Short mmCIF file of C-alpha atoms and ligand atoms in Angstrom, two decimals:
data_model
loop_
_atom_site.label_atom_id
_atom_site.label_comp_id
_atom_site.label_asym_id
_atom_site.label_seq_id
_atom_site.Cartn_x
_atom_site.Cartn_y
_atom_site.Cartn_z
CA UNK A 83 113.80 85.70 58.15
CA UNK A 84 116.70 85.03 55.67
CA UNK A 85 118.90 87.94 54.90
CA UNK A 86 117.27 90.25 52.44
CA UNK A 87 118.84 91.78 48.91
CA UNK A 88 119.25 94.91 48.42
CA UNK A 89 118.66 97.07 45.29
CA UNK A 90 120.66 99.92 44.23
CA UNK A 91 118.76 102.26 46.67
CA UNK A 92 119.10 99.83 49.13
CA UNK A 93 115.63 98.60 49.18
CA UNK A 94 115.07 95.36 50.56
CA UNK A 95 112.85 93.13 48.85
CA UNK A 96 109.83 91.41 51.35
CA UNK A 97 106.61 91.57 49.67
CA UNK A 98 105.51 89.54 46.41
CA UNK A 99 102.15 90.66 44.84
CA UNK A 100 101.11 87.29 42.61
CA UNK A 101 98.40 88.15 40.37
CA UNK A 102 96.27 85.39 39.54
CA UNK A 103 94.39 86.22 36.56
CA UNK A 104 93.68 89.46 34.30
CA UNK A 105 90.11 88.76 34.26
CA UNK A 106 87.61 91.00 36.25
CA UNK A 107 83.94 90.78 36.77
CA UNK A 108 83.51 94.70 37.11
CA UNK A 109 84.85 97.48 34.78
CA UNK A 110 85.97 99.79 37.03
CA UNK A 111 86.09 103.49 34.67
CA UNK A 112 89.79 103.79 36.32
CA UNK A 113 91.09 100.30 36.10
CA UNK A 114 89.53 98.43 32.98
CA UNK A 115 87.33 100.50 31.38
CA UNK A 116 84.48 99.08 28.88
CA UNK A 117 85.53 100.77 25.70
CA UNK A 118 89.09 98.76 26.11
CA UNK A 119 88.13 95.49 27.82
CA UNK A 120 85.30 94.96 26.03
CA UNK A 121 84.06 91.34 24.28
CA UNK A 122 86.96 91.67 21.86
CA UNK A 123 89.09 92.28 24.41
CA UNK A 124 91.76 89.07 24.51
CA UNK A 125 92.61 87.75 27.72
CA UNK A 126 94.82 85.31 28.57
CA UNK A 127 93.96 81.98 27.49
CA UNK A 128 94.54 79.27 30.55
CA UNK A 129 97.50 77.82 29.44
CA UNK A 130 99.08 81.01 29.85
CA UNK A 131 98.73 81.33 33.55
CA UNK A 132 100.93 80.15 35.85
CA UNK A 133 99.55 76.78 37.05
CA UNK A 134 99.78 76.85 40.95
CA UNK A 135 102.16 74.30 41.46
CA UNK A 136 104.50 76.83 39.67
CA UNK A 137 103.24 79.69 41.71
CA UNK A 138 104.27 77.54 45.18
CA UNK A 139 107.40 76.95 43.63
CA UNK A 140 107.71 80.69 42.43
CA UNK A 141 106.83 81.29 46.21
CA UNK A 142 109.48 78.79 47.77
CA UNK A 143 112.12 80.72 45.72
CA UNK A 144 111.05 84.27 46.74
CA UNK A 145 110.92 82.95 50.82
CA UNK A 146 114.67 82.17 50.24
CA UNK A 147 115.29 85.65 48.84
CA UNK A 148 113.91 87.53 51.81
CA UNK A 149 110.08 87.79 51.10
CA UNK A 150 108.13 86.90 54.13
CA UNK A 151 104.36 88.84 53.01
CA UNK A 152 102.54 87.40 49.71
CA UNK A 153 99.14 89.60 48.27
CA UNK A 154 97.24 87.79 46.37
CA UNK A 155 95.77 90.16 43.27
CA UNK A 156 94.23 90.40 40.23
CA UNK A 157 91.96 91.10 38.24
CA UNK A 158 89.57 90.12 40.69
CA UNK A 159 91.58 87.27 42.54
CA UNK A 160 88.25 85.26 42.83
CA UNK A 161 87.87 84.68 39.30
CA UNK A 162 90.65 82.14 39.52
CA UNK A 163 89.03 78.92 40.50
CA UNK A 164 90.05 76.89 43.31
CA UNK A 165 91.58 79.91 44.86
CA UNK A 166 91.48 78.37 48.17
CA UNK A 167 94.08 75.62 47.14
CA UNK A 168 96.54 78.03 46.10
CA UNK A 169 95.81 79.62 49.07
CA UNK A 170 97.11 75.91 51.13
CA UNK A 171 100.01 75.29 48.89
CA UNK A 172 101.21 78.79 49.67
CA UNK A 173 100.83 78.49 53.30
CA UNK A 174 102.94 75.50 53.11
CA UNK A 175 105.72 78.15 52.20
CA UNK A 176 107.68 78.53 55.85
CA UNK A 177 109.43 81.77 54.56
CA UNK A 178 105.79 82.81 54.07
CA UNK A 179 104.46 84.32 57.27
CA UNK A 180 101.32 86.55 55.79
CA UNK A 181 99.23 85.79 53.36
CA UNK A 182 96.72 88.62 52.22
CA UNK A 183 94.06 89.28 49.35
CA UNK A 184 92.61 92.32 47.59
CA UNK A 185 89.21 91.57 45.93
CA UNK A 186 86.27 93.82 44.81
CA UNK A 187 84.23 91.26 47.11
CA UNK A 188 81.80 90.29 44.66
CA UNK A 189 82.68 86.82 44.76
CA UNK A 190 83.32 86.53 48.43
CA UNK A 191 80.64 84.59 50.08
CA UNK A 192 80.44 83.70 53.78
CA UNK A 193 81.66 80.09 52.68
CA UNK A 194 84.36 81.04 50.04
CA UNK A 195 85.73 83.34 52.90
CA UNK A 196 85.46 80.40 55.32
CA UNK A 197 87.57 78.12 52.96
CA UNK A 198 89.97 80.91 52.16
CA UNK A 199 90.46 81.27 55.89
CA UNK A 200 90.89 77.46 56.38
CA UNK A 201 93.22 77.28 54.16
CA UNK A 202 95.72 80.12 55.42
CA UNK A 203 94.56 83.62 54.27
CA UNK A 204 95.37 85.77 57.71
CA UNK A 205 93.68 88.80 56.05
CA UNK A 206 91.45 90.94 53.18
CA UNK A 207 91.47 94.21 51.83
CA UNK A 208 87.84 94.88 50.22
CA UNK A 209 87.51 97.53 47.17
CA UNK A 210 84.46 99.69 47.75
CA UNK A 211 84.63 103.59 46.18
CA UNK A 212 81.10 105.02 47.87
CA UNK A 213 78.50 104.26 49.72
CA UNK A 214 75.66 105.61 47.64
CA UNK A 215 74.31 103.05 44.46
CA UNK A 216 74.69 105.08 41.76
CA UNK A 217 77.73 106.74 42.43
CA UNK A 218 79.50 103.07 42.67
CA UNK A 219 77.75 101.76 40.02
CA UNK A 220 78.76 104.45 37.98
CA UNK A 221 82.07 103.38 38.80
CA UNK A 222 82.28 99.40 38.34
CA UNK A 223 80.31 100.04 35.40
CA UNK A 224 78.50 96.30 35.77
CA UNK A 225 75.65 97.28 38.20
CA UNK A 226 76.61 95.64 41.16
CA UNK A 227 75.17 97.24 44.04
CA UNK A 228 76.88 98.47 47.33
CA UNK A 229 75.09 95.85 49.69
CA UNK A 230 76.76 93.19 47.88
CA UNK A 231 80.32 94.35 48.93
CA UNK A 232 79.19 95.20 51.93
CA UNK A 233 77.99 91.60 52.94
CA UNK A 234 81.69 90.66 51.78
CA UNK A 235 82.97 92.81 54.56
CA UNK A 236 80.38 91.26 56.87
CA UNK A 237 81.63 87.66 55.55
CA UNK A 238 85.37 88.75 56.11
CA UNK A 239 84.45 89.94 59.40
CA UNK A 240 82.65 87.38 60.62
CA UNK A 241 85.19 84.28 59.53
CA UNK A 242 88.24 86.76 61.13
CA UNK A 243 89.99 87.64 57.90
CA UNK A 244 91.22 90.70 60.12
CA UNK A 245 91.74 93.21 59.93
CA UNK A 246 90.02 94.21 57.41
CA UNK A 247 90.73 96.87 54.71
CA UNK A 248 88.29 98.95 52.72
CA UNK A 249 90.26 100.53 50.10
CA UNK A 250 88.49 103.71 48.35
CA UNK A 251 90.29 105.70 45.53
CA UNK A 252 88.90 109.17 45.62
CA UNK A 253 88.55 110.47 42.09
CA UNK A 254 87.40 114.06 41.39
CA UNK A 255 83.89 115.25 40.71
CA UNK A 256 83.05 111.07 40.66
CA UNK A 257 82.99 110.23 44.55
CA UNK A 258 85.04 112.82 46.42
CA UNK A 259 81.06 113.47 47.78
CA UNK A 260 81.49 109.96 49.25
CA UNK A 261 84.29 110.54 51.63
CA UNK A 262 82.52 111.65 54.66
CA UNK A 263 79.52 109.20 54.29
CA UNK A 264 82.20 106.26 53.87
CA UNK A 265 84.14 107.41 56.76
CA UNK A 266 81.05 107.77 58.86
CA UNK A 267 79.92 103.99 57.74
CA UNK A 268 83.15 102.70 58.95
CA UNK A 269 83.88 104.75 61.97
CA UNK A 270 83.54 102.26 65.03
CA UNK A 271 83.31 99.07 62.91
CA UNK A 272 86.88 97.32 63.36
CA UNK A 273 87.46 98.28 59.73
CA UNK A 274 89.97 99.73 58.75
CA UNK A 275 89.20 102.52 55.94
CA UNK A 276 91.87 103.26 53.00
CA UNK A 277 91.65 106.89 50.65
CA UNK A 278 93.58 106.20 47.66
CA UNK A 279 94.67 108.71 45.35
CA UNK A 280 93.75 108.08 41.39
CA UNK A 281 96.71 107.05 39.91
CA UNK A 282 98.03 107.38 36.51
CA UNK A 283 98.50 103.34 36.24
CA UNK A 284 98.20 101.80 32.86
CA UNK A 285 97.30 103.54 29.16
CA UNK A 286 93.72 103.41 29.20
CA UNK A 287 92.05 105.29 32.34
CA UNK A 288 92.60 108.58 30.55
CA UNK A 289 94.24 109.60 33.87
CA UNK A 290 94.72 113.36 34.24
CA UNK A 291 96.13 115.03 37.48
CA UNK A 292 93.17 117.52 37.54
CA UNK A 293 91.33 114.13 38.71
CA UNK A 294 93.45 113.48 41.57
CA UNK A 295 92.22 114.30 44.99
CA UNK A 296 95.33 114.88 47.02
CA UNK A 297 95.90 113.30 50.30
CA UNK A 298 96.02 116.62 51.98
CA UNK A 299 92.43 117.67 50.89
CA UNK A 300 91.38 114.16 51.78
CA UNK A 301 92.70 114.61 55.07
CA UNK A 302 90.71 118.62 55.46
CA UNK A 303 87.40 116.91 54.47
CA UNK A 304 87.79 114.76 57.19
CA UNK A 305 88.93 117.00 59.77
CA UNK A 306 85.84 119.51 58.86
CA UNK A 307 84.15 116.49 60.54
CA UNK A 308 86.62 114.78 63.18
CA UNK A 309 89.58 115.90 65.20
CA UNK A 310 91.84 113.08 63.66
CA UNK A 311 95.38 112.40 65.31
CA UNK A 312 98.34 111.13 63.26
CA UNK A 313 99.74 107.24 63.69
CA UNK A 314 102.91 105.66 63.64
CA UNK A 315 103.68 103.44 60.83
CA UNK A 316 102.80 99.82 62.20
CA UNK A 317 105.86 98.59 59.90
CA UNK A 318 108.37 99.82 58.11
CA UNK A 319 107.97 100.63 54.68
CA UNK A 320 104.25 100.91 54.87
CA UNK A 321 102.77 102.59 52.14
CA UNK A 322 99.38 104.18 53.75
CA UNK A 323 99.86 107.15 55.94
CA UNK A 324 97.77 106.10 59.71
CA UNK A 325 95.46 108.35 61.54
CA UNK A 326 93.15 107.62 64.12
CA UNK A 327 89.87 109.47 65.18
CA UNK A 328 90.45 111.31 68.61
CA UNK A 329 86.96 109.81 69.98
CA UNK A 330 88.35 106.36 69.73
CA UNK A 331 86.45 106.13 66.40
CA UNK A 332 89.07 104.05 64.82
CA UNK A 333 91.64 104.10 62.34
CA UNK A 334 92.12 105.19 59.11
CA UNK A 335 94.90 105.48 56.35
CA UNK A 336 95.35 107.20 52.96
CA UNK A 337 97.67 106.30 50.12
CA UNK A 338 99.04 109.42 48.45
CA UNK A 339 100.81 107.74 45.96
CA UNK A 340 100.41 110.35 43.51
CA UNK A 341 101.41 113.53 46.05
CA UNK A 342 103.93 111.93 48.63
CA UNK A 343 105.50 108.82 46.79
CA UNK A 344 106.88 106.02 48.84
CA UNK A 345 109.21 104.77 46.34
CA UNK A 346 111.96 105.24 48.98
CA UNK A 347 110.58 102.45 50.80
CA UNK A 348 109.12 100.47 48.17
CA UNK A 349 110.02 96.37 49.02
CA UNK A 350 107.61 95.40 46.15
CA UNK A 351 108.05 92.80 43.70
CA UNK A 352 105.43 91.70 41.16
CA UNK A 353 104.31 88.20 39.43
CA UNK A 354 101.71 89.24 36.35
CA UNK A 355 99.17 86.20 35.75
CA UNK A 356 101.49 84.69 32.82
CA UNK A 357 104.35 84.86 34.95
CA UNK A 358 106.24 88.20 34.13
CA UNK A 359 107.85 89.58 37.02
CA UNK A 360 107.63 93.44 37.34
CA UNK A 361 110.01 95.74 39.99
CA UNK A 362 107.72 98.89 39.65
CA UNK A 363 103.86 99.11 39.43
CA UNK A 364 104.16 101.67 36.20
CA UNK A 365 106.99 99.03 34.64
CA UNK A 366 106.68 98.57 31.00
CA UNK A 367 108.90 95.47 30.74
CA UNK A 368 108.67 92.31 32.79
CA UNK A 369 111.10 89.40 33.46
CA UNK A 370 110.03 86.18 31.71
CA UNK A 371 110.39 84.22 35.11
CA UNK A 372 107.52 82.00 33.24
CA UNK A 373 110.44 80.62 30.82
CA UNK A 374 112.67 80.02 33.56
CA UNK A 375 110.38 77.76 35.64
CA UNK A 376 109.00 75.77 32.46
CA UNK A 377 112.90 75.16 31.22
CA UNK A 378 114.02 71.58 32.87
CA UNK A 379 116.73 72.45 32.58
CA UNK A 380 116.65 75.26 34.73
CA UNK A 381 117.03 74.69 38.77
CA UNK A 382 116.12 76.78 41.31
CA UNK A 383 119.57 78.26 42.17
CA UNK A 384 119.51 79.56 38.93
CA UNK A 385 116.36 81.08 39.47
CA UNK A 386 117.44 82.87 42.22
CA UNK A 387 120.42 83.78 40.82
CA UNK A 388 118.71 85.73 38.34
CA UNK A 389 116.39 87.52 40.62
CA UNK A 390 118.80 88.56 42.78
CA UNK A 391 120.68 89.99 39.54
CA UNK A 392 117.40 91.59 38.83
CA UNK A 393 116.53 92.91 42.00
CA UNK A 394 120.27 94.04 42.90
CA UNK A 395 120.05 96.23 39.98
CA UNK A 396 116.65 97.78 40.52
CA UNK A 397 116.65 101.65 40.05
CA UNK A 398 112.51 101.88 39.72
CA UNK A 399 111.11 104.97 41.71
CA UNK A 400 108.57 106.21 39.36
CA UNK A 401 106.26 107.95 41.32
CA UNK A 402 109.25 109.84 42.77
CA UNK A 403 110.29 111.00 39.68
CA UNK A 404 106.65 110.94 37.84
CA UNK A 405 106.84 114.84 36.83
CA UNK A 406 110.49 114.47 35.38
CA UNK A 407 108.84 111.46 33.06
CA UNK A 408 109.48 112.19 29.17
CA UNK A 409 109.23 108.18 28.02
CA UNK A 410 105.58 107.20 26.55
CA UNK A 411 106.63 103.77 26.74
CA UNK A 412 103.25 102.02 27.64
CA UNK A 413 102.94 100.65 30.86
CA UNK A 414 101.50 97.34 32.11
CA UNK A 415 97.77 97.46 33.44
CA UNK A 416 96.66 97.74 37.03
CA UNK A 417 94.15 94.96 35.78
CA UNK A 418 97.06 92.82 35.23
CA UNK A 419 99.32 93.19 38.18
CA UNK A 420 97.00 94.52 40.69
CA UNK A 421 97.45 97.57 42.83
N1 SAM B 41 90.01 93.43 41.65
C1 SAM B 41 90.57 93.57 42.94
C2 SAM B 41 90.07 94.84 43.59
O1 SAM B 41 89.53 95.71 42.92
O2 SAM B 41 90.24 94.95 44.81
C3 SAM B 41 92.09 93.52 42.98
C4 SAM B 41 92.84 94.20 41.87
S1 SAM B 41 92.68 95.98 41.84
C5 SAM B 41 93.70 96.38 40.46
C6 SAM B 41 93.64 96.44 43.26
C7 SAM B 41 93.39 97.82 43.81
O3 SAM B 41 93.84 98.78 42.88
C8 SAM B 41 91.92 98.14 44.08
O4 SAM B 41 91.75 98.57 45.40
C9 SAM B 41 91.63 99.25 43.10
O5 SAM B 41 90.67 100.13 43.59
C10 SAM B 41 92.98 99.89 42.93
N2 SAM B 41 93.11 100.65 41.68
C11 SAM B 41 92.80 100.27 40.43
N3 SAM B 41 93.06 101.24 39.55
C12 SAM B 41 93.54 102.30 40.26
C13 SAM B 41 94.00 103.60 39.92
N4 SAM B 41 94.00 104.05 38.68
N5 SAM B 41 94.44 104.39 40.93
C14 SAM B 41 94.45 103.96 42.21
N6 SAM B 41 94.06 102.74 42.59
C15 SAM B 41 93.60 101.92 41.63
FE1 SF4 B 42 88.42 94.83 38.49
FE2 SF4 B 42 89.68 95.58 40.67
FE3 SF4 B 42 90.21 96.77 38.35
FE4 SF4 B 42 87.85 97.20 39.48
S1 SF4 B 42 89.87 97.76 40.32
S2 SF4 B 42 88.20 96.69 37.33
S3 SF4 B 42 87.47 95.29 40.46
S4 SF4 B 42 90.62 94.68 38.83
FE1 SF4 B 43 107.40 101.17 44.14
FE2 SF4 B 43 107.35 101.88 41.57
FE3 SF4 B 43 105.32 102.54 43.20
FE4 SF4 B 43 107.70 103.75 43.45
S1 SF4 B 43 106.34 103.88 41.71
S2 SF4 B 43 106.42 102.94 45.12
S3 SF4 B 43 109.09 102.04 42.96
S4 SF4 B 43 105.94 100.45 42.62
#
């Protein structure tokens, strides 16, 4: 592992989230709702997005700059064809030693998952917000019913894309209801079950904190249930606080980004579609690293000169300081750099 940099709170960076497209097949009310990504909606036109012999490079440079975990994001990460050579190009990476997805799971058949795993994914983390149809449907707004993403979980499972992540953001009076039931599918199943608090990502969810379910009553609903026993963190900086079921039931973990932020940890850097690089999940600006990997006359110690400069003076914690907040400056979309 090559020496990391630091940023001014002494945050190391280690993780890259690459998005690989701002297109979606769902419409998620929280993430991309209809009334803004609608048919006139522009996305980015292919030309745009980073081609992936520019992410591997993009990659290469980030290794040598201390990143050794890459998530692969979205939009829905699937959309992007050919994901699976990306997928071998990055693995070719040596700084590189984990390779992980997020996807709603639409996409991910028993063979894509095979080729994905062929080609050097180690592991998935599958979106699903309830159980019941109409409550989820509700929520991706497209119809798609829960047995779909539930045979991507059995198709993850199956071609050892493990361990495997469910990640469920709790949003009030939508599918707090679903909690138990989704705990009780996943309890003994190897999977590993995420509660994410609704987060105030973006300009167009409409997010209020009246809609937030806090980790703490996340955590009572279950323990009405289950006698659940806390975890260490299985790394440092990990963002999901662990808890296991006292019956040997398994593990689960919830996110309170919203109620206990992690900035203080956060190793995070981000690569939008079109090549912007983002420090902070609620940034407003990105670095054009897109210019500096199309300019010839640009080489790669100059790239990472200018990343280090960027990272060295990173100040982001905005979820730290979210309730001290006066800018309205609008924020880049969760649909664009993924969670
Ligand atoms: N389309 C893929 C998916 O849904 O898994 C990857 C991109 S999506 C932006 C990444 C994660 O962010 C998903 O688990 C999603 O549920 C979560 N997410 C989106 N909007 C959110 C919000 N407002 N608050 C909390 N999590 C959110
Ligand atoms: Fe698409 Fe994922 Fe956003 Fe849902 S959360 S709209 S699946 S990008
Ligand atoms: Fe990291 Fe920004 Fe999220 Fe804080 S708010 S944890 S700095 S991405």
């Amino acid at each position: 592992m090559s020496a990391a940099i630091l940023d001014k709170h002494q945050r190391p960076l280690r993780d890259l989230r690459i998005s690989v497209t701002d297109r979606c097949n769902f419409r998620c009310v929280y993430c991309m709702p209809k009334e803004v990504f609608g048919a006139k909606f522009h996305f980015l036109p292919k030309k745009e997005l980073l081609t992936f012999d520019e992410l591997h490079r993009a990659a290469q440079i980030f290794g040598r700059l201390g990143v050794s975990k890459v998530r692969i994001t979205g939009g829905e990460p699937l959309m992007r064809q050919d994901l699976d050579v990306l997928i071998s190009q990055l693995s070719e990476v040596e700084a590189v030693q984990d390779i992980a997805m997020t996807t709603n799971g639409y996409l991910l058949t028993r063979e894509k998952a095979q080729a994905l795993k062929d080609a050097g994914l180690k592991r998935v983390t599958i979106s699903l917000d309830a159980l019941s149809d109409s409550i989820f449907q509700a929520i991706n707004d497209v119809s798609v019913p829960v047995s779909r993403i539930l045979s991507a979980i059995d198709a993850a499972t199956a071609v050892g894309l493990k361990p495997i992540k469910v990640n469920m953001v709790v949003k009030r009076d939508v599918n707090d209801g679903q909690i138990i039931p989704m705990a009780r599918h996943f309890r003994h199943s190897g999977v590993v079950l995420r509660f994410i608090e609704y987060m105030d990502v973006g300009n167009t969810n409409g997010w209020r904190l009246d809609d937030v379910v806090s980790a703490q009553e996340i955590l009572l609903t279950l323990q009405e249930e289950w006698d659940l026993e806390p975890m260490a963190p299985s790394q440092p900086g990990e963002v999901a606080r662990r808890f296991r079921y006292r019956d040997g039931g398994g593990e689960i973990g919830i996110i309170a980004s919203v109620t206990q932020p992690f900035c203080q940890h956060c190793s995070r850097i981000r690569l939008s579609p079109e090549g912007q690089i983002y420090t902070c999940l609620f940034g407003s600006e990105g670095f054009d690293l897109r210019r500096l990997l199309r300019d010839e006359t640009v080489n790669d110690p100059q790239i990472i000169q200018a990343l280090t400069a960027l990272w060295s003076g990173r100040l982001d914690q905005y979820s730290l300081l979210r309730s001290q907040m006066t800018s309205s400056s609008p924020k880049v979309e969760m649909s664009h750099i993924g969670g």
